[in-house]
PDB file of C-alpha atoms and ligand atoms in Angstrom:
ATOM      1  CA  MET C   1      45.776 118.757 106.658  1.00 85.00           C
ATOM      2  CA  SER C   2      45.605 120.016 103.093  1.00 90.00           C
ATOM      3  CA  VAL C   3      48.117 122.667 102.151  1.00 91.00           C
ATOM      4  CA  PRO C   4      46.961 125.383  99.802  1.00 90.00           C
ATOM      5  CA  HIS C   5      47.670 124.977  96.095  1.00 86.00           C
ATOM      6  CA  ALA C   6      49.715 128.049  95.251  1.00 82.00           C
ATOM      7  CA  PRO C   7      49.461 129.716  91.844  1.00 81.00           C
ATOM      8  CA  GLN C   8      51.995 128.643  89.234  1.00 75.00           C
ATOM      9  CA  ASP C   9      55.230 130.593  89.044  1.00 82.00           C
ATOM     10  CA  THR C  10      55.340 133.659  86.787  1.00 95.00           C
ATOM     11  CA  THR C  11      57.306 133.230  83.556  1.00 97.00           C
ATOM     12  CA  LEU C  12      58.110 135.416  80.558  1.00 98.00           C
ATOM     13  CA  PRO C  13      58.629 134.364  76.948  1.00 98.00           C
ATOM     14  CA  ILE C  14      62.222 134.254  75.645  1.00 98.00           C
ATOM     15  CA  LYS C  15      63.012 135.765  72.249  1.00 97.00           C
ATOM     16  CA  GLY C  16      64.119 133.050  69.815  1.00 96.00           C
ATOM     17  CA  SER C  17      63.178 130.147  72.147  1.00 97.00           C
ATOM     18  CA  ASP C  18      60.162 128.017  73.072  1.00 97.00           C
ATOM     19  CA  GLN C  19      61.329 128.015  76.688  1.00 96.00           C
ATOM     20  CA  ARG C  20      60.150 130.604  79.235  1.00 96.00           C
ATOM     21  CA  PHE C  21      62.119 132.636  81.745  1.00 98.00           C
ATOM     22  CA  PRO C  22      61.203 131.917  85.393  1.00 97.00           C
ATOM     23  CA  VAL C  23      60.592 135.195  87.207  1.00 97.00           C
ATOM     24  CA  GLY C  24      61.971 135.447  90.721  1.00 97.00           C
ATOM     25  CA  ARG C  25      61.852 138.712  92.595  1.00 97.00           C
ATOM     26  CA  VAL C  26      61.368 142.136  90.934  1.00 98.00           C
ATOM     27  CA  PHE C  27      63.569 144.985  92.143  1.00 98.00           C
ATOM     28  CA  CYS C  28      62.902 148.492  90.806  1.00 98.00           C
ATOM     29  CA  LEU C  29      65.229 151.462  90.873  1.00 96.00           C
ATOM     30  CA  GLY C  30      64.078 155.014  91.538  1.00 91.00           C
ATOM     31  CA  ARG C  31      65.579 157.893  89.622  1.00 85.00           C
ATOM     32  CA  ASN C  32      68.144 156.727  87.012  1.00 92.00           C
ATOM     33  CA  TYR C  33      67.857 159.405  84.282  1.00 92.00           C
ATOM     34  CA  HIS C  34      68.349 163.109  84.749  1.00 86.00           C
ATOM     35  CA  TRP C  35      65.015 164.885  84.987  1.00 80.00           C
ATOM     36  CA  GLY C  36      66.095 168.462  84.322  1.00 75.00           C
ATOM     37  CA  THR C  37      69.318 169.777  85.908  1.00 67.00           C
ATOM     38  CA  PRO C  38      71.903 167.058  86.394  1.00 66.00           C
ATOM     39  CA  ASP C  39      72.375 166.213  90.016  1.00 62.00           C
ATOM     40  CA  ALA C  40      75.647 167.542  91.475  1.00 57.00           C
ATOM     41  CA  VAL C  41      76.232 164.339  93.426  1.00 65.00           C
ATOM     42  CA  ARG C  42      75.586 160.838  92.126  1.00 75.00           C
ATOM     43  CA  GLU C  43      73.634 159.594  95.115  1.00 81.00           C
ATOM     44  CA  LYS C  44      72.763 155.940  95.366  1.00 85.00           C
ATOM     45  CA  PRO C  45      69.247 155.488  94.002  1.00 87.00           C
ATOM     46  CA  LEU C  46      66.526 153.977  96.123  1.00 91.00           C
ATOM     47  CA  TYR C  47      65.006 150.635  95.179  1.00 95.00           C
ATOM     48  CA  PHE C  48      61.636 149.144  95.896  1.00 97.00           C
ATOM     49  CA  MET C  49      60.012 145.856  94.905  1.00 97.00           C
ATOM     50  CA  LYS C  50      57.029 144.506  93.015  1.00 98.00           C
ATOM     51  CA  PRO C  51      55.775 140.947  93.517  1.00 97.00           C
ATOM     52  CA  ALA C  52      56.544 138.498  90.732  1.00 97.00           C
ATOM     53  CA  SER C  53      52.791 138.061  90.392  1.00 96.00           C
ATOM     54  CA  ALA C  54      52.643 141.661  89.062  1.00 97.00           C
ATOM     55  CA  VAL C  55      54.619 140.627  85.963  1.00 98.00           C
ATOM     56  CA  ILE C  56      52.438 140.019  82.885  1.00 97.00           C
ATOM     57  CA  ASP C  57      53.063 139.739  79.166  1.00 97.00           C
ATOM     58  CA  ALA C  58      52.825 143.232  77.624  1.00 98.00           C
ATOM     59  CA  LEU C  59      50.100 142.262  75.191  1.00 97.00           C
ATOM     60  CA  GLY C  60      46.485 143.187  74.553  1.00 98.00           C
ATOM     61  CA  GLU C  61      44.667 145.052  77.307  1.00 98.00           C
ATOM     62  CA  ILE C  62      46.087 146.071  80.673  1.00 98.00           C
ATOM     63  CA  ALA C  63      43.721 146.457  83.604  1.00 97.00           C
ATOM     64  CA  PHE C  64      43.046 149.905  85.069  1.00 98.00           C
ATOM     65  CA  PRO C  65      43.784 149.213  88.712  1.00 98.00           C
ATOM     66  CA  PRO C  66      41.462 149.981  91.607  1.00 98.00           C
ATOM     67  CA  MET C  67      42.138 152.636  94.281  1.00 98.00           C
ATOM     68  CA  THR C  68      43.587 155.305  91.992  1.00 98.00           C
ATOM     69  CA  ASP C  69      42.658 158.419  89.983  1.00 97.00           C
ATOM     70  CA  GLU C  70      46.227 158.866  88.731  1.00 98.00           C
ATOM     71  CA  PHE C  71      47.404 155.703  86.963  1.00 98.00           C
ATOM     72  CA  CYS C  72      50.804 156.429  85.340  1.00 98.00           C
ATOM     73  CA  HIS C  73      53.209 154.887  82.818  1.00 98.00           C
ATOM     74  CA  GLU C  74      57.001 154.485  83.221  1.00 98.00           C
ATOM     75  CA  ILE C  75      58.941 152.730  80.413  1.00 98.00           C
ATOM     76  CA  GLU C  76      62.043 150.975  81.741  1.00 98.00           C
ATOM     77  CA  LEU C  77      64.882 148.662  80.768  1.00 98.00           C
ATOM     78  CA  VAL C  78      64.552 145.380  82.638  1.00 98.00           C
ATOM     79  CA  ILE C  79      67.641 143.338  83.565  1.00 98.00           C
ATOM     80  CA  ALA C  80      67.104 139.566  83.942  1.00 98.00           C
ATOM     81  CA  ILE C  81      69.597 137.845  86.275  1.00 98.00           C
ATOM     82  CA  GLY C  82      71.080 134.491  85.233  1.00 98.00           C
ATOM     83  CA  ASN C  83      73.795 134.035  87.856  1.00 97.00           C
ATOM     84  CA  GLY C  84      73.119 135.125  91.398  1.00 97.00           C
ATOM     85  CA  GLY C  85      75.485 136.604  93.930  1.00 98.00           C
ATOM     86  CA  ALA C  86      76.117 139.198  96.637  1.00 98.00           C
ATOM     87  CA  ASN C  87      78.527 142.148  96.547  1.00 98.00           C
ATOM     88  CA  ILE C  88      79.071 141.679  92.836  1.00 98.00           C
ATOM     89  CA  ALA C  89      81.863 143.932  91.477  1.00 98.00           C
ATOM     90  CA  PRO C  90      80.720 146.285  88.684  1.00 97.00           C
ATOM     91  CA  GLU C  91      83.380 144.899  86.344  1.00 98.00           C
ATOM     92  CA  GLN C  92      82.004 141.369  86.863  1.00 98.00           C
ATOM     93  CA  ALA C  93      78.312 142.314  86.913  1.00 98.00           C
ATOM     94  CA  LEU C  94      77.465 141.807  83.247  1.00 98.00           C
ATOM     95  CA  SER C  95      78.452 138.147  83.533  1.00 98.00           C
ATOM     96  CA  HIS C  96      75.473 137.793  85.948  1.00 98.00           C
ATOM     97  CA  VAL C  97      72.995 139.179  83.383  1.00 98.00           C
ATOM     98  CA  TRP C  98      71.061 136.598  81.333  1.00 98.00           C
ATOM     99  CA  GLY C  99      69.028 138.981  79.247  1.00 98.00           C
ATOM    100  CA  TYR C 100      66.981 142.148  78.978  1.00 98.00           C
ATOM    101  CA  ALA C 101      63.387 143.211  78.394  1.00 98.00           C
ATOM    102  CA  ALA C 102      61.330 146.354  78.066  1.00 98.00           C
ATOM    103  CA  GLY C 103      58.856 146.836  80.863  1.00 98.00           C
ATOM    104  CA  LEU C 104      56.276 149.237  82.270  1.00 98.00           C
ATOM    105  CA  ASP C 105      56.606 150.235  85.931  1.00 98.00           C
ATOM    106  CA  LEU C 106      52.909 151.071  86.217  1.00 98.00           C
ATOM    107  CA  THR C 107      52.230 153.357  89.172  1.00 98.00           C
ATOM    108  CA  ARG C 108      49.288 154.609  91.177  1.00 98.00           C
ATOM    109  CA  ARG C 109      50.870 158.058  91.413  1.00 98.00           C
ATOM    110  CA  ASP C 110      48.295 159.565  93.771  1.00 98.00           C
ATOM    111  CA  LEU C 111      48.991 156.804  96.273  1.00 98.00           C
ATOM    112  CA  GLN C 112      52.775 157.281  95.807  1.00 98.00           C
ATOM    113  CA  LYS C 113      52.490 161.034  96.423  1.00 98.00           C
ATOM    114  CA  ALA C 114      50.439 160.426  99.575  1.00 98.00           C
ATOM    115  CA  ALA C 115      52.984 157.860 100.831  1.00 97.00           C
ATOM    116  CA  LYS C 116      55.961 160.151 100.100  1.00 95.00           C
ATOM    117  CA  ALA C 117      54.274 163.032 101.951  1.00 97.00           C
ATOM    118  CA  ILE C 118      54.139 161.109 105.215  1.00 97.00           C
ATOM    119  CA  GLY C 119      57.209 158.886 104.807  1.00 95.00           C
ATOM    120  CA  GLN C 120      55.303 155.659 104.173  1.00 96.00           C
ATOM    121  CA  PRO C 121      56.490 152.811 101.898  1.00 95.00           C
ATOM    122  CA  TRP C 122      55.400 152.625  98.275  1.00 96.00           C
ATOM    123  CA  GLU C 123      53.818 149.168  97.953  1.00 96.00           C
ATOM    124  CA  ALA C 124      50.275 150.440  97.540  1.00 97.00           C
ATOM    125  CA  ALA C 125      51.500 152.634  94.647  1.00 98.00           C
ATOM    126  CA  LYS C 126      53.736 150.100  92.956  1.00 98.00           C
ATOM    127  CA  ALA C 127      52.615 146.542  93.795  1.00 98.00           C
ATOM    128  CA  PHE C 128      49.229 145.617  92.320  1.00 98.00           C
ATOM    129  CA  ASP C 129      47.839 143.074  89.839  1.00 97.00           C
ATOM    130  CA  GLY C 130      49.350 143.606  86.397  1.00 97.00           C
ATOM    131  CA  ALA C 131      51.720 146.390  87.607  1.00 98.00           C
ATOM    132  CA  ALA C 132      54.658 145.190  85.498  1.00 98.00           C
ATOM    133  CA  PRO C 133      53.850 144.360  81.853  1.00 98.00           C
ATOM    134  CA  MET C 134      56.987 143.162  80.066  1.00 98.00           C
ATOM    135  CA  THR C 135      58.172 142.101  76.618  1.00 98.00           C
ATOM    136  CA  PRO C 136      59.844 138.739  76.047  1.00 98.00           C
ATOM    137  CA  ILE C 137      63.338 138.438  77.544  1.00 98.00           C
ATOM    138  CA  VAL C 138      66.103 138.997  74.975  1.00 98.00           C
ATOM    139  CA  PRO C 139      68.987 136.689  75.942  1.00 98.00           C
ATOM    140  CA  VAL C 140      72.549 138.077  76.015  1.00 98.00           C
ATOM    141  CA  GLU C 141      73.492 134.904  74.134  1.00 96.00           C
ATOM    142  CA  PRO C 142      73.237 135.625  71.214  1.00 95.00           C
ATOM    143  CA  PHE C 143      71.797 139.140  71.257  1.00 95.00           C
ATOM    144  CA  GLY C 144      74.374 140.929  73.440  1.00 96.00           C
ATOM    145  CA  HIS C 145      74.074 143.531  76.172  1.00 96.00           C
ATOM    146  CA  ALA C 146      71.805 146.557  76.242  1.00 94.00           C
ATOM    147  CA  GLU C 147      74.232 149.491  76.593  1.00 92.00           C
ATOM    148  CA  GLN C 148      72.691 151.986  74.230  1.00 95.00           C
ATOM    149  CA  GLY C 149      69.565 152.439  72.159  1.00 97.00           C
ATOM    150  CA  ALA C 150      66.482 154.627  72.113  1.00 98.00           C
ATOM    151  CA  ILE C 151      63.876 154.166  74.886  1.00 98.00           C
ATOM    152  CA  TRP C 152      60.491 155.851  74.298  1.00 98.00           C
ATOM    153  CA  LEU C 153      56.774 155.706  75.070  1.00 98.00           C
ATOM    154  CA  SER C 154      53.760 157.241  73.314  1.00 98.00           C
ATOM    155  CA  VAL C 155      50.079 157.452  74.313  1.00 98.00           C
ATOM    156  CA  ASN C 156      47.518 157.587  71.471  1.00 98.00           C
ATOM    157  CA  GLY C 157      50.371 158.362  69.065  1.00 98.00           C
ATOM    158  CA  VAL C 158      51.735 161.345  71.055  1.00 98.00           C
ATOM    159  CA  GLU C 159      55.248 160.854  72.386  1.00 98.00           C
ATOM    160  CA  ARG C 160      55.608 161.392  76.158  1.00 98.00           C
ATOM    161  CA  GLN C 161      58.951 159.798  77.050  1.00 98.00           C
ATOM    162  CA  ARG C 162      62.207 159.542  75.055  1.00 97.00           C
ATOM    163  CA  SER C 163      65.806 159.007  76.016  1.00 97.00           C
ATOM    164  CA  ASP C 164      68.635 156.608  75.323  1.00 97.00           C
ATOM    165  CA  LEU C 165      69.938 153.773  77.499  1.00 97.00           C
ATOM    166  CA  ASP C 166      73.363 155.496  77.472  1.00 94.00           C
ATOM    167  CA  GLN C 167      71.729 158.347  79.449  1.00 94.00           C
ATOM    168  CA  GLN C 168      71.129 156.149  82.475  1.00 94.00           C
ATOM    169  CA  ILE C 169      72.911 157.559  85.539  1.00 93.00           C
ATOM    170  CA  TRP C 170      73.737 153.995  86.644  1.00 94.00           C
ATOM    171  CA  SER C 171      74.628 151.507  83.880  1.00 95.00           C
ATOM    172  CA  ALA C 172      73.221 147.969  83.825  1.00 97.00           C
ATOM    173  CA  ALA C 173      76.470 146.661  85.340  1.00 97.00           C
ATOM    174  CA  GLU C 174      76.391 149.284  88.098  1.00 97.00           C
ATOM    175  CA  VAL C 175      72.721 148.552  88.821  1.00 97.00           C
ATOM    176  CA  VAL C 176      73.392 144.833  89.292  1.00 98.00           C
ATOM    177  CA  ALA C 177      76.363 145.600  91.559  1.00 98.00           C
ATOM    178  CA  LEU C 178      74.380 148.126  93.573  1.00 97.00           C
ATOM    179  CA  VAL C 179      71.352 145.875  94.270  1.00 97.00           C
ATOM    180  CA  SER C 180      73.668 142.981  95.137  1.00 98.00           C
ATOM    181  CA  GLU C 181      75.126 145.136  97.934  1.00 97.00           C
ATOM    182  CA  TYR C 182      71.726 145.049  99.674  1.00 97.00           C
ATOM    183  CA  ILE C 183      70.573 141.525  98.972  1.00 97.00           C
ATOM    184  CA  THR C 184      71.865 138.320  97.399  1.00 98.00           C
ATOM    185  CA  LEU C 185      70.617 138.239  93.823  1.00 98.00           C
ATOM    186  CA  ARG C 186      69.220 134.951  92.559  1.00 98.00           C
ATOM    187  CA  PRO C 187      68.787 133.494  89.067  1.00 98.00           C
ATOM    188  CA  GLY C 188      65.408 134.652  87.764  1.00 98.00           C
ATOM    189  CA  ASP C 189      65.440 138.006  89.566  1.00 98.00           C
ATOM    190  CA  LEU C 190      64.452 141.026  87.473  1.00 98.00           C
ATOM    191  CA  ILE C 191      65.619 144.595  87.950  1.00 98.00           C
ATOM    192  CA  MET C 192      63.609 147.482  86.481  1.00 98.00           C
ATOM    193  CA  THR C 193      66.190 150.229  86.026  1.00 97.00           C
ATOM    194  CA  GLY C 194      64.239 153.513  86.216  1.00 96.00           C
ATOM    195  CA  THR C 195      62.424 155.655  83.701  1.00 97.00           C
ATOM    196  CA  PRO C 196      63.216 158.769  81.629  1.00 96.00           C
ATOM    197  CA  PRO C 197      61.229 162.011  82.241  1.00 95.00           C
ATOM    198  CA  GLY C 198      57.724 162.450  80.840  1.00 97.00           C
ATOM    199  CA  VAL C 199      55.759 160.091  83.069  1.00 97.00           C
ATOM    200  CA  ASP C 200      52.056 160.992  83.068  1.00 98.00           C
ATOM    201  CA  ALA C 201      48.566 159.661  83.705  1.00 98.00           C
ATOM    202  CA  LEU C 202      46.647 157.169  81.595  1.00 98.00           C
ATOM    203  CA  GLN C 203      42.923 157.050  80.877  1.00 98.00           C
ATOM    204  CA  PRO C 204      40.725 154.048  80.066  1.00 98.00           C
ATOM    205  CA  GLY C 205      40.952 153.307  76.346  1.00 98.00           C
ATOM    206  CA  ASP C 206      44.425 154.894  75.901  1.00 98.00           C
ATOM    207  CA  LEU C 207      46.768 153.070  73.490  1.00 98.00           C
ATOM    208  CA  ILE C 208      50.325 152.805  74.838  1.00 98.00           C
ATOM    209  CA  THR C 209      53.087 152.181  72.320  1.00 98.00           C
ATOM    210  CA  ALA C 210      56.632 151.932  73.598  1.00 98.00           C
ATOM    211  CA  ALA C 211      59.978 150.404  72.744  1.00 98.00           C
ATOM    212  CA  ILE C 212      63.595 149.955  73.600  1.00 98.00           C
ATOM    213  CA  GLU C 213      65.713 149.804  70.497  1.00 98.00           C
ATOM    214  CA  GLY C 214      67.100 146.281  70.014  1.00 96.00           C
ATOM    215  CA  ILE C 215      65.141 144.911  72.993  1.00 98.00           C
ATOM    216  CA  GLY C 216      61.435 144.967  72.390  1.00 97.00           C
ATOM    217  CA  GLU C 217      58.232 146.768  71.502  1.00 98.00           C
ATOM    218  CA  ILE C 218      55.046 147.184  73.519  1.00 98.00           C
ATOM    219  CA  GLU C 219      51.538 147.899  72.316  1.00 98.00           C
ATOM    220  CA  VAL C 220      48.808 147.687  74.969  1.00 98.00           C
ATOM    221  CA  ARG C 221      45.466 149.355  75.539  1.00 98.00           C
ATOM    222  CA  VAL C 222      44.298 150.527  78.981  1.00 98.00           C
ATOM    223  CA  GLY C 223      41.142 148.801  80.078  1.00 98.00           C
ATOM    224  CA  ALA C 224      37.997 150.250  81.639  1.00 97.00           C
ATOM    225  CA  ARG C 225      37.849 151.170  85.306  1.00 93.00           C
ATOM    226  CA  ALA C 226      36.822 148.275  87.420  1.00 79.00           C
TER     227      ALA C 226
HETATM  228 MN1  LIG K   1      59.996 153.358  87.838  1.00 86.05          MN
END
């Protein structure tokens, strides 16, 4: 019997280090910024997942995925977990955070709309090759926590998304606590924390520039359709 040789684990660069961060699971929050009128009730956001294999370095060209005519950008703060745990209290949660990154929650929006319309899950929309380009991880030691700072994204030099981390409905600490209510977090897990308004479609050849102040900058070009 010969067992299959699985691909190597996904890793991300670490700012200021030659070591790489081992990526575990990738949890993604739904709505975490106000899009228009503030919600009257702070309802718990949904979360979904992307496979670790979807995480790539946000460099160079990103592939235009198959099976979509509406390929969309979402710039998001990414939380990297250092210490795992379940039912983590919000006031303890930041001690579980190892670092932060800027990431793109790339989305096949047409497939997401179709899934939403009939109550199906979102994997086809959210989990595909290259669906989560990310900057290097910025470690809390010595760089500190990401509690405020501009978050923005432009396409071909035209700004489409802009907010500030302090506008998140759920703070990084609250996000860690919330996910840990549903599943035991492990070292290496990543949490994408939701995107500001302004998400829109990308075309082959588009240049995406994006950043989170103090965390990282992204410059990638959208590749041709397969
Ligand atoms: Mn998102």
